[in-house]
Amino acid sequence: MLENFLVVALVILAVIMIGVILLQPDRSQGLAKNSNVLDQEKEGIEKFTEIIATAFLVVAVLFQIVR
């Protein structure tokens, strides 16, 4: 039962993560202008992507432990 729940959660999180990544704005301005990408403040969609990716990772680890 718990395994099924975790599998469903992984699939839902994966679909959401794909959608959120595709919605992010293009930042391909060249290597010289993107040297400080990690130093820039994150926008709302980028924060949401980090949250979804973290949740996906946690659920994947839990699934491996339960399995």
mmCIF file with all atom_site columns, C-alpha atoms in Angstrom:
data_model
loop_
_atom_site.group_PDB
_atom_site.id
_atom_site.type_symbol
_atom_site.label_atom_id
_atom_site.label_alt_id
_atom_site.label_comp_id
_atom_site.label_asym_id
_atom_site.label_entity_id
_atom_site.label_seq_id
_atom_site.pdbx_PDB_ins_code
_atom_site.Cartn_x
_atom_site.Cartn_y
_atom_site.Cartn_z
_atom_site.occupancy
_atom_site.B_iso_or_equiv
_atom_site.pdbx_formal_charge
_atom_site.auth_seq_id
_atom_site.auth_comp_id
_atom_site.auth_asym_id
_atom_site.auth_atom_id
_atom_site.pdbx_PDB_model_num
ATOM 1  C CA . MET A 1 1  ? 0.000  0.000  0.000   1.00 0.00 ? 1  MET A CA 1
ATOM 2  C CA . LEU A 1 2  ? 2.755  2.452  0.947   1.00 0.00 ? 2  LEU A CA 1
ATOM 3  C CA . GLU A 1 3  ? 4.775  1.420  -2.107  1.00 0.00 ? 3  GLU A CA 1
ATOM 4  C CA . ASN A 1 4  ? 1.827  2.205  -4.381  1.00 0.00 ? 4  ASN A CA 1
ATOM 5  C CA . PHE A 1 5  ? 1.393  5.603  -2.760  1.00 0.00 ? 5  PHE A CA 1
ATOM 6  C CA . LEU A 1 6  ? 5.097  6.410  -3.215  1.00 0.00 ? 6  LEU A CA 1
ATOM 7  C CA . VAL A 1 7  ? 5.034  5.298  -6.868  1.00 0.00 ? 7  VAL A CA 1
ATOM 8  C CA . VAL A 1 8  ? 2.013  7.511  -7.550  1.00 0.00 ? 8  VAL A CA 1
ATOM 9  C CA . ALA A 1 9  ? 3.723  10.401 -5.734  1.00 0.00 ? 9  ALA A CA 1
ATOM 10 C CA . LEU A 1 10 ? 6.890  9.904  -7.828  1.00 0.00 ? 10 LEU A CA 1
ATOM 11 C CA . VAL A 1 11 ? 4.930  9.940  -11.080 1.00 0.00 ? 11 VAL A CA 1
ATOM 12 C CA . ILE A 1 12 ? 2.976  13.055 -10.108 1.00 0.00 ? 12 ILE A CA 1
ATOM 13 C CA . LEU A 1 13 ? 6.115  14.870 -8.947  1.00 0.00 ? 13 LEU A CA 1
ATOM 14 C CA . ALA A 1 14 ? 7.956  13.878 -12.135 1.00 0.00 ? 14 ALA A CA 1
ATOM 15 C CA . VAL A 1 15 ? 5.182  15.261 -14.345 1.00 0.00 ? 15 VAL A CA 1
ATOM 16 C CA . ILE A 1 16 ? 5.031  18.484 -12.311 1.00 0.00 ? 16 ILE A CA 1
ATOM 17 C CA . MET A 1 17 ? 8.821  18.845 -12.426 1.00 0.00 ? 17 MET A CA 1
ATOM 18 C CA . ILE A 1 18 ? 8.894  18.402 -16.208 1.00 0.00 ? 18 ILE A CA 1
ATOM 19 C CA . GLY A 1 19 ? 6.206  21.045 -16.617 1.00 0.00 ? 19 GLY A CA 1
ATOM 20 C CA . VAL A 1 20 ? 7.866  23.506 -14.262 1.00 0.00 ? 20 VAL A CA 1
ATOM 21 C CA . ILE A 1 21 ? 11.252 23.087 -15.932 1.00 0.00 ? 21 ILE A CA 1
ATOM 22 C CA . LEU A 1 22 ? 9.705  23.718 -19.343 1.00 0.00 ? 22 LEU A CA 1
ATOM 23 C CA . LEU A 1 23 ? 8.006  26.875 -18.035 1.00 0.00 ? 23 LEU A CA 1
ATOM 24 C CA . GLN A 1 24 ? 11.245 28.448 -16.829 1.00 0.00 ? 24 GLN A CA 1
ATOM 25 C CA . PRO A 1 25 ? 12.533 31.397 -18.850 1.00 0.00 ? 25 PRO A CA 1
ATOM 26 C CA . ASP A 1 26 ? 15.431 30.910 -21.239 1.00 0.00 ? 26 ASP A CA 1
ATOM 27 C CA . ARG A 1 27 ? 18.735 32.088 -19.807 1.00 0.00 ? 27 ARG A CA 1
ATOM 28 C CA . SER A 1 28 ? 21.056 31.225 -22.677 1.00 0.00 ? 28 SER A CA 1
ATOM 29 C CA . GLN A 1 29 ? 22.755 34.598 -23.041 1.00 0.00 ? 29 GLN A CA 1
ATOM 30 C CA . GLY A 1 30 ? 26.230 33.180 -23.446 1.00 0.00 ? 30 GLY A CA 1
ATOM 31 C CA . LEU A 1 31 ? 28.843 31.995 -20.999 1.00 0.00 ? 31 LEU A CA 1
ATOM 32 C CA . ALA A 1 32 ? 30.292 35.431 -20.286 1.00 0.00 ? 32 ALA A CA 1
ATOM 33 C CA . LYS A 1 33 ? 27.015 36.862 -19.031 1.00 0.00 ? 33 LYS A CA 1
ATOM 34 C CA . ASN A 1 34 ? 26.049 33.760 -17.022 1.00 0.00 ? 34 ASN A CA 1
ATOM 35 C CA . SER A 1 35 ? 29.210 33.516 -14.955 1.00 0.00 ? 35 SER A CA 1
ATOM 36 C CA . ASN A 1 36 ? 27.320 34.414 -11.765 1.00 0.00 ? 36 ASN A CA 1
ATOM 37 C CA . VAL A 1 37 ? 24.202 32.282 -12.259 1.00 0.00 ? 37 VAL A CA 1
ATOM 38 C CA . LEU A 1 38 ? 24.474 30.817 -8.766  1.00 0.00 ? 38 LEU A CA 1
ATOM 39 C CA . ASP A 1 39 ? 24.749 34.264 -7.198  1.00 0.00 ? 39 ASP A CA 1
ATOM 40 C CA . GLN A 1 40 ? 21.549 35.630 -8.727  1.00 0.00 ? 40 GLN A CA 1
ATOM 41 C CA . GLU A 1 41 ? 18.369 35.759 -6.701  1.00 0.00 ? 41 GLU A CA 1
ATOM 42 C CA . LYS A 1 42 ? 15.881 33.120 -7.658  1.00 0.00 ? 42 LYS A CA 1
ATOM 43 C CA . GLU A 1 43 ? 12.454 33.892 -9.053  1.00 0.00 ? 43 GLU A CA 1
ATOM 44 C CA . GLY A 1 44 ? 9.269  32.199 -7.869  1.00 0.00 ? 44 GLY A CA 1
ATOM 45 C CA . ILE A 1 45 ? 9.268  29.473 -10.505 1.00 0.00 ? 45 ILE A CA 1
ATOM 46 C CA . GLU A 1 46 ? 12.885 28.583 -9.747  1.00 0.00 ? 46 GLU A CA 1
ATOM 47 C CA . LYS A 1 47 ? 12.131 28.267 -6.043  1.00 0.00 ? 47 LYS A CA 1
ATOM 48 C CA . PHE A 1 48 ? 9.140  26.075 -6.887  1.00 0.00 ? 48 PHE A CA 1
ATOM 49 C CA . THR A 1 49 ? 11.399 23.904 -9.090  1.00 0.00 ? 49 THR A CA 1
ATOM 50 C CA . GLU A 1 50 ? 13.805 23.432 -6.184  1.00 0.00 ? 50 GLU A CA 1
ATOM 51 C CA . ILE A 1 51 ? 10.946 22.459 -3.874  1.00 0.00 ? 51 ILE A CA 1
ATOM 52 C CA . ILE A 1 52 ? 9.547  19.925 -6.352  1.00 0.00 ? 52 ILE A CA 1
ATOM 53 C CA . ALA A 1 53 ? 13.005 18.476 -7.065  1.00 0.00 ? 53 ALA A CA 1
ATOM 54 C CA . THR A 1 54 ? 13.704 18.126 -3.337  1.00 0.00 ? 54 THR A CA 1
ATOM 55 C CA . ALA A 1 55 ? 10.333 16.465 -2.768  1.00 0.00 ? 55 ALA A CA 1
ATOM 56 C CA . PHE A 1 56 ? 11.032 14.088 -5.672  1.00 0.00 ? 56 PHE A CA 1
ATOM 57 C CA . LEU A 1 57 ? 14.404 13.169 -4.192  1.00 0.00 ? 57 LEU A CA 1
ATOM 58 C CA . VAL A 1 58 ? 12.950 12.575 -0.729  1.00 0.00 ? 58 VAL A CA 1
ATOM 59 C CA . VAL A 1 59 ? 10.129 10.397 -2.078  1.00 0.00 ? 59 VAL A CA 1
ATOM 60 C CA . ALA A 1 60 ? 12.595 8.422  -4.226  1.00 0.00 ? 60 ALA A CA 1
ATOM 61 C CA . VAL A 1 61 ? 14.813 7.744  -1.206  1.00 0.00 ? 61 VAL A CA 1
ATOM 62 C CA . LEU A 1 62 ? 11.788 6.746  0.897   1.00 0.00 ? 62 LEU A CA 1
ATOM 63 C CA . PHE A 1 63 ? 10.666 4.417  -1.865  1.00 0.00 ? 63 PHE A CA 1
ATOM 64 C CA . GLN A 1 64 ? 14.060 2.698  -1.889  1.00 0.00 ? 64 GLN A CA 1
ATOM 65 C CA . ILE A 1 65 ? 13.980 2.313  1.896   1.00 0.00 ? 65 ILE A CA 1
ATOM 66 C CA . VAL A 1 66 ? 10.446 0.876  1.909   1.00 0.00 ? 66 VAL A CA 1
ATOM 67 C CA . ARG A 1 67 ? 11.080 -1.403 -1.025  1.00 0.00 ? 67 ARG A CA 1
#
